[in-house]
Amino acid sequence: SQQSFEDLKRLQAQLVQSEKLSSLGQLLGGAAHELNNPLTAMVGYSDLLTATSLTDEQRGLAEKMAHQVRRTKTLVSSLLSFARQIPSEKTKVNMNALAQTALKLSQPQLRARNIEVQSEFATDLPQVMGDSNQLLHVCLHIANNAMHAMEEAGGLLTVATRHENHMAVLEFSDNGPGAREPERVFDPFYSTRPVGQGAGLGLSGCYGIIQELAGRIVCENRAAGGATFRIELPAVKSNVRNFSIRKPGHSSSQSAESENQACASLPLPPTP
Ligand SMILES: Nc1ncnc2c1ncn2[C@@H]1O[C@H](COP(=O)(O)OP(=O)(O)OP(=O)(O)O)[C@@H](O)[C@H]1O
Ligand SMILES: [Mg+2]
């Protein structure tokens, strides 16, 4: 039937995508790994340099250098996480809290670009299993792309969550120009941004992270204009079931505490 043909086509596209990602990931992971150590040393030395007695001009130059080295290191760690060489630490994650953190962290840039934010968080949103750092990175990146898309004229970023078919769904919608080719946005090195501004790796990294969690991430243009990015992650099974298989000695209050910590201990991302 037409439906199963469409399903097959989608499955095939997913397979091609993950093949592309895994061979590219191995290549990049190797290179990024080699770059990481000397870069760490360079960050250290440039910090030491700025701490010595320098003229104002020298200090200015040393600070510029430190800033650029940090930028390179951030790029290398995004390559590393794209290659998924940083082991992920999975805990139960509340996507409402995570999206809220991402919005808070993006606030200065959103404000500077005249972008209004509207959020609709579902109160019955189930928790998901994932690495909170990686998931935060995904949210920040999608928000960041939306900001680039709405750079010119400002706009509205809508963030919504809902509970649907045992999935936690998180949607970011903007009212920018929409994606030129929505089906290509997750391709490694696909970028429509000016040369030197976008590597085209952001969304392919996000795709890898979500895929590893047996979730789905899709991009669609909205009828009303703008793009929507939807993330669907499997809900963690109900607490009652978890409780029965919990090892003896762990009280439920302890576990509730560690869940809260998983959300509260989100580190701040590197300053841009
Ligand atoms: N909100 C959006 N609206 C319109 N187009 C978008 C949006 N988000 C992503 N895109 C398109 O998808 C492309 C790929 O995005 P991706 O984040 O992977 O790379 P990039 O932002 O170009 O570079 P970088 O590697 O720095 O993230 C973008 O260049 C843009 O064409
Ligand atoms: Mg990007």
PDB file of C-alpha atoms and ligand atoms in Angstrom:
ATOM      1  CA  SER A   1       0.000   0.000   0.000  1.00  0.00           C
ATOM      2  CA  GLN A   2       0.978   3.657  -0.272  1.00  0.00           C
ATOM      3  CA  GLN A   3       1.381   3.860   3.503  1.00  0.00           C
ATOM      4  CA  SER A   4       3.842   0.953   3.772  1.00  0.00           C
ATOM      5  CA  PHE A   5       5.780   2.278   0.804  1.00  0.00           C
ATOM      6  CA  GLU A   6       6.110   5.619   2.569  1.00  0.00           C
ATOM      7  CA  ASP A   7       7.199   3.830   5.775  1.00  0.00           C
ATOM      8  CA  LEU A   8       9.816   1.857   3.853  1.00  0.00           C
ATOM      9  CA  LYS A   9      11.115   4.998   2.202  1.00  0.00           C
ATOM     10  CA  ARG A  10      11.410   6.733   5.546  1.00  0.00           C
ATOM     11  CA  LEU A  11      13.207   3.753   7.076  1.00  0.00           C
ATOM     12  CA  GLN A  12      15.648   3.650   4.189  1.00  0.00           C
ATOM     13  CA  ALA A  13      16.364   7.357   4.517  1.00  0.00           C
ATOM     14  CA  GLN A  14      17.028   6.839   8.236  1.00  0.00           C
ATOM     15  CA  LEU A  15      19.455   4.001   7.521  1.00  0.00           C
ATOM     16  CA  VAL A  16      21.375   6.030   4.952  1.00  0.00           C
ATOM     17  CA  GLN A  17      21.544   8.897   7.417  1.00  0.00           C
ATOM     18  CA  SER A  18      22.947   6.761  10.240  1.00  0.00           C
ATOM     19  CA  GLU A  19      25.508   5.107   7.910  1.00  0.00           C
ATOM     20  CA  LYS A  20      26.745   8.510   6.768  1.00  0.00           C
ATOM     21  CA  LEU A  21      26.933   9.656  10.355  1.00  0.00           C
ATOM     22  CA  SER A  22      28.829   6.677  11.683  1.00  0.00           C
ATOM     23  CA  SER A  23      31.678   6.657   9.143  1.00  0.00           C
ATOM     24  CA  LEU A  24      32.022  10.417   9.324  1.00  0.00           C
ATOM     25  CA  GLY A  25      31.883  10.179  13.095  1.00  0.00           C
ATOM     26  CA  GLN A  26      34.838   7.798  13.217  1.00  0.00           C
ATOM     27  CA  LEU A  27      36.936  10.041  11.025  1.00  0.00           C
ATOM     28  CA  LEU A  28      36.122  13.230  12.892  1.00  0.00           C
ATOM     29  CA  GLY A  29      36.368  11.564  16.276  1.00  0.00           C
ATOM     30  CA  GLY A  30      39.961  10.534  15.589  1.00  0.00           C
ATOM     31  CA  ALA A  31      41.033  13.966  14.393  1.00  0.00           C
ATOM     32  CA  ALA A  32      39.193  15.813  17.142  1.00  0.00           C
ATOM     33  CA  HIS A  33      40.700  13.593  19.785  1.00  0.00           C
ATOM     34  CA  GLU A  34      44.230  14.422  18.597  1.00  0.00           C
ATOM     35  CA  LEU A  35      43.433  18.134  18.624  1.00  0.00           C
ATOM     36  CA  ASN A  36      41.895  18.162  22.055  1.00  0.00           C
ATOM     37  CA  ASN A  37      45.059  17.727  24.134  1.00  0.00           C
ATOM     38  CA  PRO A  38      47.208  20.464  22.553  1.00  0.00           C
ATOM     39  CA  LEU A  39      44.199  22.784  22.675  1.00  0.00           C
ATOM     40  CA  THR A  40      43.706  22.175  26.364  1.00  0.00           C
ATOM     41  CA  ALA A  41      47.357  23.096  26.902  1.00  0.00           C
ATOM     42  CA  MET A  42      46.944  26.237  24.780  1.00  0.00           C
ATOM     43  CA  VAL A  43      43.950  27.364  26.842  1.00  0.00           C
ATOM     44  CA  GLY A  44      46.037  26.884  29.988  1.00  0.00           C
ATOM     45  CA  TYR A  45      49.056  28.770  28.659  1.00  0.00           C
ATOM     46  CA  SER A  46      47.031  31.656  27.330  1.00  0.00           C
ATOM     47  CA  ASP A  47      45.297  31.996  30.701  1.00  0.00           C
ATOM     48  CA  LEU A  48      48.712  32.027  32.372  1.00  0.00           C
ATOM     49  CA  LEU A  49      49.880  34.652  29.928  1.00  0.00           C
ATOM     50  CA  THR A  50      46.973  37.000  30.634  1.00  0.00           C
ATOM     51  CA  ALA A  51      47.708  36.661  34.351  1.00  0.00           C
ATOM     52  CA  THR A  52      51.260  38.043  33.963  1.00  0.00           C
ATOM     53  CA  SER A  53      52.111  41.764  34.048  1.00  0.00           C
ATOM     54  CA  LEU A  54      51.407  43.050  30.568  1.00  0.00           C
ATOM     55  CA  THR A  55      50.736  46.389  28.970  1.00  0.00           C
ATOM     56  CA  ASP A  56      47.114  47.087  28.114  1.00  0.00           C
ATOM     57  CA  GLU A  57      47.801  46.402  24.473  1.00  0.00           C
ATOM     58  CA  GLN A  58      49.525  43.104  25.174  1.00  0.00           C
ATOM     59  CA  ARG A  59      46.742  42.057  27.501  1.00  0.00           C
ATOM     60  CA  GLY A  60      44.156  42.874  24.863  1.00  0.00           C
ATOM     61  CA  LEU A  61      45.979  40.688  22.344  1.00  0.00           C
ATOM     62  CA  ALA A  62      46.487  37.840  24.824  1.00  0.00           C
ATOM     63  CA  GLU A  63      42.793  37.919  25.698  1.00  0.00           C
ATOM     64  CA  LYS A  64      41.840  37.809  22.044  1.00  0.00           C
ATOM     65  CA  MET A  65      44.064  34.775  21.598  1.00  0.00           C
ATOM     66  CA  ALA A  66      42.584  33.049  24.647  1.00  0.00           C
ATOM     67  CA  HIS A  67      39.104  33.733  23.294  1.00  0.00           C
ATOM     68  CA  GLN A  68      39.885  32.215  19.893  1.00  0.00           C
ATOM     69  CA  VAL A  69      41.556  29.169  21.419  1.00  0.00           C
ATOM     70  CA  ARG A  70      38.468  28.606  23.555  1.00  0.00           C
ATOM     71  CA  ARG A  71      36.293  28.900  20.476  1.00  0.00           C
ATOM     72  CA  THR A  72      38.363  26.275  18.713  1.00  0.00           C
ATOM     73  CA  LYS A  73      38.171  24.026  21.725  1.00  0.00           C
ATOM     74  CA  THR A  74      34.379  24.368  21.755  1.00  0.00           C
ATOM     75  CA  LEU A  75      34.290  23.412  18.092  1.00  0.00           C
ATOM     76  CA  VAL A  76      36.512  20.413  18.749  1.00  0.00           C
ATOM     77  CA  SER A  77      34.323  19.263  21.618  1.00  0.00           C
ATOM     78  CA  SER A  78      31.273  19.586  19.411  1.00  0.00           C
ATOM     79  CA  LEU A  79      33.061  17.418  16.845  1.00  0.00           C
ATOM     80  CA  LEU A  80      33.876  14.956  19.601  1.00  0.00           C
ATOM     81  CA  SER A  81      30.329  14.821  20.841  1.00  0.00           C
ATOM     82  CA  PHE A  82      29.150  14.539  17.256  1.00  0.00           C
ATOM     83  CA  ALA A  83      31.434  11.534  16.918  1.00  0.00           C
ATOM     84  CA  ARG A  84      29.918  10.406  20.213  1.00  0.00           C
ATOM     85  CA  GLN A  85      33.273   9.690  21.757  1.00  0.00           C
ATOM     86  CA  ILE A  86      32.303  11.425  24.961  1.00  0.00           C
ATOM     87  CA  PRO A  87      30.596   8.668  26.920  1.00  0.00           C
ATOM     88  CA  SER A  88      27.065   9.659  27.740  1.00  0.00           C
ATOM     89  CA  GLU A  89      25.687   9.482  31.245  1.00  0.00           C
ATOM     90  CA  LYS A  90      22.054   8.581  31.207  1.00  0.00           C
ATOM     91  CA  THR A  91      19.676   9.618  33.928  1.00  0.00           C
ATOM     92  CA  LYS A  92      15.962  10.370  34.100  1.00  0.00           C
ATOM     93  CA  VAL A  93      15.443  13.780  32.580  1.00  0.00           C
ATOM     94  CA  ASN A  94      12.535  16.178  32.844  1.00  0.00           C
ATOM     95  CA  MET A  95      12.343  17.790  29.409  1.00  0.00           C
ATOM     96  CA  ASN A  96      10.237  20.681  30.731  1.00  0.00           C
ATOM     97  CA  ALA A  97      13.008  21.670  33.131  1.00  0.00           C
ATOM     98  CA  LEU A  98      15.622  21.140  30.486  1.00  0.00           C
ATOM     99  CA  ALA A  99      13.848  23.291  27.885  1.00  0.00           C
ATOM    100  CA  GLN A 100      13.372  25.968  30.542  1.00  0.00           C
ATOM    101  CA  THR A 101      17.102  25.920  31.305  1.00  0.00           C
ATOM    102  CA  ALA A 102      17.886  26.225  27.600  1.00  0.00           C
ATOM    103  CA  LEU A 103      15.571  29.241  27.293  1.00  0.00           C
ATOM    104  CA  LYS A 104      17.094  30.871  30.338  1.00  0.00           C
ATOM    105  CA  LEU A 105      20.601  30.417  28.955  1.00  0.00           C
ATOM    106  CA  SER A 106      19.543  31.781  25.566  1.00  0.00           C
ATOM    107  CA  GLN A 107      17.748  34.783  27.057  1.00  0.00           C
ATOM    108  CA  PRO A 108      20.489  37.382  26.487  1.00  0.00           C
ATOM    109  CA  GLN A 109      20.807  36.490  22.793  1.00  0.00           C
ATOM    110  CA  LEU A 110      17.046  36.259  22.348  1.00  0.00           C
ATOM    111  CA  ARG A 111      16.583  39.675  23.868  1.00  0.00           C
ATOM    112  CA  ALA A 112      19.374  41.205  21.801  1.00  0.00           C
ATOM    113  CA  ARG A 113      17.667  39.967  18.647  1.00  0.00           C
ATOM    114  CA  ASN A 114      14.174  41.086  19.607  1.00  0.00           C
ATOM    115  CA  ILE A 115      12.829  37.569  19.770  1.00  0.00           C
ATOM    116  CA  GLU A 116       9.868  36.924  21.986  1.00  0.00           C
ATOM    117  CA  VAL A 117       9.458  33.546  23.647  1.00  0.00           C
ATOM    118  CA  GLN A 118       6.234  31.707  24.310  1.00  0.00           C
ATOM    119  CA  SER A 119       6.232  28.424  26.171  1.00  0.00           C
ATOM    120  CA  GLU A 120       3.539  25.832  26.714  1.00  0.00           C
ATOM    121  CA  PHE A 121       4.762  23.092  29.015  1.00  0.00           C
ATOM    122  CA  ALA A 122       2.626  20.008  29.566  1.00  0.00           C
ATOM    123  CA  THR A 123       2.161  19.252  33.255  1.00  0.00           C
ATOM    124  CA  ASP A 124       1.783  15.522  32.575  1.00  0.00           C
ATOM    125  CA  LEU A 125       5.035  15.232  30.616  1.00  0.00           C
ATOM    126  CA  PRO A 126       6.741  11.907  31.356  1.00  0.00           C
ATOM    127  CA  GLN A 127      10.440  11.786  32.106  1.00  0.00           C
ATOM    128  CA  VAL A 128      12.837  10.415  29.521  1.00  0.00           C
ATOM    129  CA  MET A 129      16.128   8.580  29.784  1.00  0.00           C
ATOM    130  CA  GLY A 130      19.088  10.541  28.486  1.00  0.00           C
ATOM    131  CA  ASP A 131      22.271  12.482  29.113  1.00  0.00           C
ATOM    132  CA  SER A 132      21.084  15.860  30.421  1.00  0.00           C
ATOM    133  CA  ASN A 133      24.172  17.617  29.047  1.00  0.00           C
ATOM    134  CA  GLN A 134      23.660  16.269  25.583  1.00  0.00           C
ATOM    135  CA  LEU A 135      19.936  16.977  25.646  1.00  0.00           C
ATOM    136  CA  LEU A 136      20.586  20.513  26.823  1.00  0.00           C
ATOM    137  CA  HIS A 137      23.050  20.883  23.973  1.00  0.00           C
ATOM    138  CA  VAL A 138      20.331  19.780  21.528  1.00  0.00           C
ATOM    139  CA  CYS A 139      17.847  22.340  22.890  1.00  0.00           C
ATOM    140  CA  LEU A 140      20.412  25.132  22.892  1.00  0.00           C
ATOM    141  CA  HIS A 141      21.428  24.346  19.363  1.00  0.00           C
ATOM    142  CA  ILE A 142      17.897  24.313  18.006  1.00  0.00           C
ATOM    143  CA  ALA A 143      17.203  27.608  19.779  1.00  0.00           C
ATOM    144  CA  ASN A 144      20.440  28.978  18.383  1.00  0.00           C
ATOM    145  CA  ASN A 145      19.513  28.007  14.824  1.00  0.00           C
ATOM    146  CA  ALA A 146      16.082  29.586  15.290  1.00  0.00           C
ATOM    147  CA  MET A 147      17.771  32.799  16.441  1.00  0.00           C
ATOM    148  CA  HIS A 148      19.916  32.815  13.318  1.00  0.00           C
ATOM    149  CA  ALA A 149      16.828  32.266  11.185  1.00  0.00           C
ATOM    150  CA  MET A 150      15.039  35.197  12.821  1.00  0.00           C
ATOM    151  CA  GLU A 151      18.090  37.437  13.017  1.00  0.00           C
ATOM    152  CA  GLU A 152      16.911  39.991  10.515  1.00  0.00           C
ATOM    153  CA  ALA A 153      13.434  40.817  11.645  1.00  0.00           C
ATOM    154  CA  GLY A 154      13.082  39.410  15.160  1.00  0.00           C
ATOM    155  CA  GLY A 155      10.135  37.153  15.792  1.00  0.00           C
ATOM    156  CA  LEU A 156       8.559  34.601  18.041  1.00  0.00           C
ATOM    157  CA  LEU A 157      10.037  31.362  19.354  1.00  0.00           C
ATOM    158  CA  THR A 158       7.432  28.941  20.655  1.00  0.00           C
ATOM    159  CA  VAL A 159       8.515  26.057  22.853  1.00  0.00           C
ATOM    160  CA  ALA A 160       5.932  23.433  23.648  1.00  0.00           C
ATOM    161  CA  THR A 161       5.909  20.004  25.248  1.00  0.00           C
ATOM    162  CA  ARG A 162       3.239  17.321  25.275  1.00  0.00           C
ATOM    163  CA  HIS A 163       2.672  13.710  26.252  1.00  0.00           C
ATOM    164  CA  GLU A 164       1.750  11.654  23.229  1.00  0.00           C
ATOM    165  CA  ASN A 165       1.719   7.859  22.699  1.00  0.00           C
ATOM    166  CA  HIS A 166       4.186   7.072  25.520  1.00  0.00           C
ATOM    167  CA  MET A 167       6.504   9.735  24.164  1.00  0.00           C
ATOM    168  CA  ALA A 168       7.655  13.067  25.561  1.00  0.00           C
ATOM    169  CA  VAL A 169       7.406  15.509  22.672  1.00  0.00           C
ATOM    170  CA  LEU A 170       9.256  18.808  22.590  1.00  0.00           C
ATOM    171  CA  GLU A 171       8.694  21.331  19.816  1.00  0.00           C
ATOM    172  CA  PHE A 172      10.551  24.495  18.889  1.00  0.00           C
ATOM    173  CA  SER A 173       8.776  26.659  16.341  1.00  0.00           C
ATOM    174  CA  ASP A 174       9.977  29.921  14.916  1.00  0.00           C
ATOM    175  CA  ASN A 175       8.501  32.375  12.469  1.00  0.00           C
ATOM    176  CA  GLY A 176      11.587  32.934  10.378  1.00  0.00           C
ATOM    177  CA  PRO A 177      11.755  32.100   6.662  1.00  0.00           C
ATOM    178  CA  GLY A 178      11.560  28.316   7.225  1.00  0.00           C
ATOM    179  CA  ALA A 179      14.125  25.722   6.115  1.00  0.00           C
ATOM    180  CA  ARG A 180      15.088  25.818   2.452  1.00  0.00           C
ATOM    181  CA  GLU A 181      15.344  22.018   2.305  1.00  0.00           C
ATOM    182  CA  PRO A 182      13.865  20.555   5.505  1.00  0.00           C
ATOM    183  CA  GLU A 183      14.803  16.998   4.487  1.00  0.00           C
ATOM    184  CA  ARG A 184      18.496  17.903   4.323  1.00  0.00           C
ATOM    185  CA  VAL A 185      18.992  19.861   7.535  1.00  0.00           C
ATOM    186  CA  PHE A 186      20.330  16.832   9.471  1.00  0.00           C
ATOM    187  CA  ASP A 187      22.925  15.994   6.790  1.00  0.00           C
ATOM    188  CA  PRO A 188      26.503  16.459   7.981  1.00  0.00           C
ATOM    189  CA  PHE A 189      28.017  19.666   6.535  1.00  0.00           C
ATOM    190  CA  TYR A 190      24.698  20.881   5.145  1.00  0.00           C
ATOM    191  CA  SER A 191      24.563  24.589   5.855  1.00  0.00           C
ATOM    192  CA  THR A 192      22.969  27.552   4.147  1.00  0.00           C
ATOM    193  CA  ARG A 193      24.816  30.015   6.335  1.00  0.00           C
ATOM    194  CA  PRO A 194      27.600  32.133   4.828  1.00  0.00           C
ATOM    195  CA  VAL A 195      30.960  30.394   4.416  1.00  0.00           C
ATOM    196  CA  GLY A 196      32.905  30.466   7.664  1.00  0.00           C
ATOM    197  CA  GLN A 197      29.783  30.929   9.777  1.00  0.00           C
ATOM    198  CA  GLY A 198      28.170  27.520   9.840  1.00  0.00           C
ATOM    199  CA  ALA A 199      29.912  24.157   9.717  1.00  0.00           C
ATOM    200  CA  GLY A 200      26.625  22.390   9.137  1.00  0.00           C
ATOM    201  CA  LEU A 201      27.360  19.957  11.945  1.00  0.00           C
ATOM    202  CA  GLY A 202      25.040  21.266  14.637  1.00  0.00           C
ATOM    203  CA  LEU A 203      21.915  19.412  13.659  1.00  0.00           C
ATOM    204  CA  SER A 204      23.675  16.218  12.596  1.00  0.00           C
ATOM    205  CA  GLY A 205      25.129  16.070  16.104  1.00  0.00           C
ATOM    206  CA  CYS A 206      21.633  16.590  17.547  1.00  0.00           C
ATOM    207  CA  TYR A 207      20.328  13.834  15.285  1.00  0.00           C
ATOM    208  CA  GLY A 208      22.992  11.422  16.592  1.00  0.00           C
ATOM    209  CA  ILE A 209      22.154  12.207  20.224  1.00  0.00           C
ATOM    210  CA  ILE A 210      18.412  11.703  19.764  1.00  0.00           C
ATOM    211  CA  GLN A 211      18.864   8.574  17.687  1.00  0.00           C
ATOM    212  CA  GLU A 212      21.005   6.994  20.382  1.00  0.00           C
ATOM    213  CA  LEU A 213      18.088   7.427  22.787  1.00  0.00           C
ATOM    214  CA  ALA A 214      15.720   5.634  20.391  1.00  0.00           C
ATOM    215  CA  GLY A 215      13.981   8.924  19.753  1.00  0.00           C
ATOM    216  CA  ARG A 216      13.154  10.915  16.684  1.00  0.00           C
ATOM    217  CA  ILE A 217      13.935  14.446  15.567  1.00  0.00           C
ATOM    218  CA  VAL A 218      12.210  16.007  12.583  1.00  0.00           C
ATOM    219  CA  CYS A 219      12.116  19.343  10.852  1.00  0.00           C
ATOM    220  CA  GLU A 220       9.021  20.683   9.134  1.00  0.00           C
ATOM    221  CA  ASN A 221       8.089  24.007   7.696  1.00  0.00           C
ATOM    222  CA  ARG A 222       4.928  25.479   9.120  1.00  0.00           C
ATOM    223  CA  ALA A 223       1.994  26.462   6.978  1.00  0.00           C
ATOM    224  CA  ALA A 224       2.025  29.805   8.767  1.00  0.00           C
ATOM    225  CA  GLY A 225       5.710  30.276   7.868  1.00  0.00           C
ATOM    226  CA  GLY A 226       8.831  29.378   9.830  1.00  0.00           C
ATOM    227  CA  ALA A 227      10.287  26.054  10.857  1.00  0.00           C
ATOM    228  CA  THR A 228       9.362  23.540  13.548  1.00  0.00           C
ATOM    229  CA  PHE A 229      11.813  21.096  15.102  1.00  0.00           C
ATOM    230  CA  ARG A 230      10.141  18.241  16.947  1.00  0.00           C
ATOM    231  CA  ILE A 231      11.919  15.870  19.298  1.00  0.00           C
ATOM    232  CA  GLU A 232      10.186  12.707  20.446  1.00  0.00           C
ATOM    233  CA  LEU A 233      11.717  10.603  23.204  1.00  0.00           C
ATOM    234  CA  PRO A 234      10.355   7.420  24.741  1.00  0.00           C
ATOM    235  CA  ALA A 235       8.786   7.971  28.168  1.00  0.00           C
ATOM    236  CA  VAL A 236      10.477   6.312  31.129  1.00  0.00           C
ATOM    237  CA  LYS A 237       8.238   3.525  32.386  1.00  0.00           C
ATOM    238  CA  SER A 238       5.970   4.464  35.262  1.00  0.00           C
ATOM    239  CA  ASN A 239       7.483   4.902  38.736  1.00  0.00           C
ATOM    240  CA  VAL A 240       5.407   2.066  40.155  1.00  0.00           C
ATOM    241  CA  ARG A 241       7.192  -0.434  37.923  1.00  0.00           C
ATOM    242  CA  ASN A 242      10.577   1.078  38.710  1.00  0.00           C
ATOM    243  CA  PHE A 243       9.864   0.850  42.375  1.00  0.00           C
ATOM    244  CA  SER A 244       9.283  -2.898  42.309  1.00  0.00           C
ATOM    245  CA  ILE A 245      12.615  -3.592  40.630  1.00  0.00           C
ATOM    246  CA  ARG A 246      14.566  -1.106  42.721  1.00  0.00           C
ATOM    247  CA  LYS A 247      17.407  -2.636  44.730  1.00  0.00           C
ATOM    248  CA  PRO A 248      16.717  -2.969  48.458  1.00  0.00           C
ATOM    249  CA  GLY A 249      18.078  -0.133  50.573  1.00  0.00           C
ATOM    250  CA  HIS A 250      17.077   2.621  48.164  1.00  0.00           C
ATOM    251  CA  SER A 251      14.115   4.480  49.548  1.00  0.00           C
ATOM    252  CA  SER A 252      11.825   6.253  47.126  1.00  0.00           C
ATOM    253  CA  SER A 253      12.620   9.644  48.624  1.00  0.00           C
ATOM    254  CA  GLN A 254      16.297   9.138  47.882  1.00  0.00           C
ATOM    255  CA  SER A 255      15.563   8.415  44.282  1.00  0.00           C
ATOM    256  CA  ALA A 256      13.307  11.442  43.941  1.00  0.00           C
ATOM    257  CA  GLU A 257      16.165  13.522  45.254  1.00  0.00           C
ATOM    258  CA  SER A 258      18.676  12.186  42.758  1.00  0.00           C
ATOM    259  CA  GLU A 259      16.214  12.834  39.941  1.00  0.00           C
ATOM    260  CA  ASN A 260      15.917  16.451  41.010  1.00  0.00           C
ATOM    261  CA  GLN A 261      19.661  16.691  41.136  1.00  0.00           C
ATOM    262  CA  ALA A 262      19.926  15.442  37.594  1.00  0.00           C
ATOM    263  CA  CYS A 263      17.987  18.516  36.516  1.00  0.00           C
ATOM    264  CA  ALA A 264      19.518  20.953  38.939  1.00  0.00           C
ATOM    265  CA  SER A 265      23.128  20.082  38.183  1.00  0.00           C
ATOM    266  CA  LEU A 266      23.030  21.158  34.554  1.00  0.00           C
ATOM    267  CA  PRO A 267      26.286  22.963  33.964  1.00  0.00           C
ATOM    268  CA  LEU A 268      26.457  26.250  32.145  1.00  0.00           C
ATOM    269  CA  PRO A 269      27.681  25.974  28.553  1.00  0.00           C
ATOM    270  CA  PRO A 270      30.906  27.680  27.520  1.00  0.00           C
ATOM    271  CA  THR A 271      30.495  31.401  26.960  1.00  0.00           C
ATOM    272  CA  PRO A 272      30.288  32.196  23.224  1.00  0.00           C
TER     273      PRO A 272
HETATM  274  N1  LIG B   1      15.129  27.384  12.492  1.00  0.00           N
HETATM  275  C1  LIG B   1      15.573  27.249  11.236  1.00  0.00           C
HETATM  276  N2  LIG B   1      14.993  27.937  10.207  1.00  0.00           N
HETATM  277  C2  LIG B   1      15.442  27.801   8.946  1.00  0.00           C
HETATM  278  N3  LIG B   1      16.466  27.007   8.580  1.00  0.00           N
HETATM  279  C3  LIG B   1      17.084  26.302   9.544  1.00  0.00           C
HETATM  280  C4  LIG B   1      16.689  26.378  10.916  1.00  0.00           C
HETATM  281  N4  LIG B   1      17.481  25.561  11.635  1.00  0.00           N
HETATM  282  C5  LIG B   1      18.340  25.003  10.763  1.00  0.00           C
HETATM  283  N5  LIG B   1      18.113  25.443   9.510  1.00  0.00           N
HETATM  284  C6  LIG B   1      18.847  25.057   8.292  1.00  0.00           C
HETATM  285  O1  LIG B   1      19.573  23.867   8.547  1.00  0.00           O
HETATM  286  C7  LIG B   1      20.948  24.070   8.245  1.00  0.00           C
HETATM  287  C8  LIG B   1      21.786  23.143   9.056  1.00  0.00           C
HETATM  288  O2  LIG B   1      21.744  23.487  10.417  1.00  0.00           O
HETATM  289  P1  LIG B   1      22.973  23.080  11.368  1.00  0.00           P
HETATM  290  O3  LIG B   1      22.670  23.563  12.729  1.00  0.00           O
HETATM  291  O4  LIG B   1      23.246  21.623  11.190  1.00  0.00           O
HETATM  292  O5  LIG B   1      24.210  23.853  10.727  1.00  0.00           O
HETATM  293  P2  LIG B   1      24.538  25.413  10.769  1.00  0.00           P
HETATM  294  O6  LIG B   1      23.680  26.094  11.797  1.00  0.00           O
HETATM  295  O7  LIG B   1      24.440  25.929   9.379  1.00  0.00           O
HETATM  296  O8  LIG B   1      26.065  25.408  11.230  1.00  0.00           O
HETATM  297  P3  LIG B   1      26.623  24.949  12.674  1.00  0.00           P
HETATM  298  O9  LIG B   1      27.478  23.760  12.417  1.00  0.00           O
HETATM  299  O10 LIG B   1      27.371  26.118  13.171  1.00  0.00           O
HETATM  300  O11 LIG B   1      25.452  24.618  13.532  1.00  0.00           O
HETATM  301  C9  LIG B   1      21.159  25.553   8.445  1.00  0.00           C
HETATM  302  O12 LIG B   1      22.268  26.046   7.726  1.00  0.00           O
HETATM  303  C10 LIG B   1      19.854  26.117   7.885  1.00  0.00           C
HETATM  304  O13 LIG B   1      19.871  26.128   6.475  1.00  0.00           O
HETATM  305 MG    MG B   2      23.538  25.309  13.706  1.00  0.00          MG
END
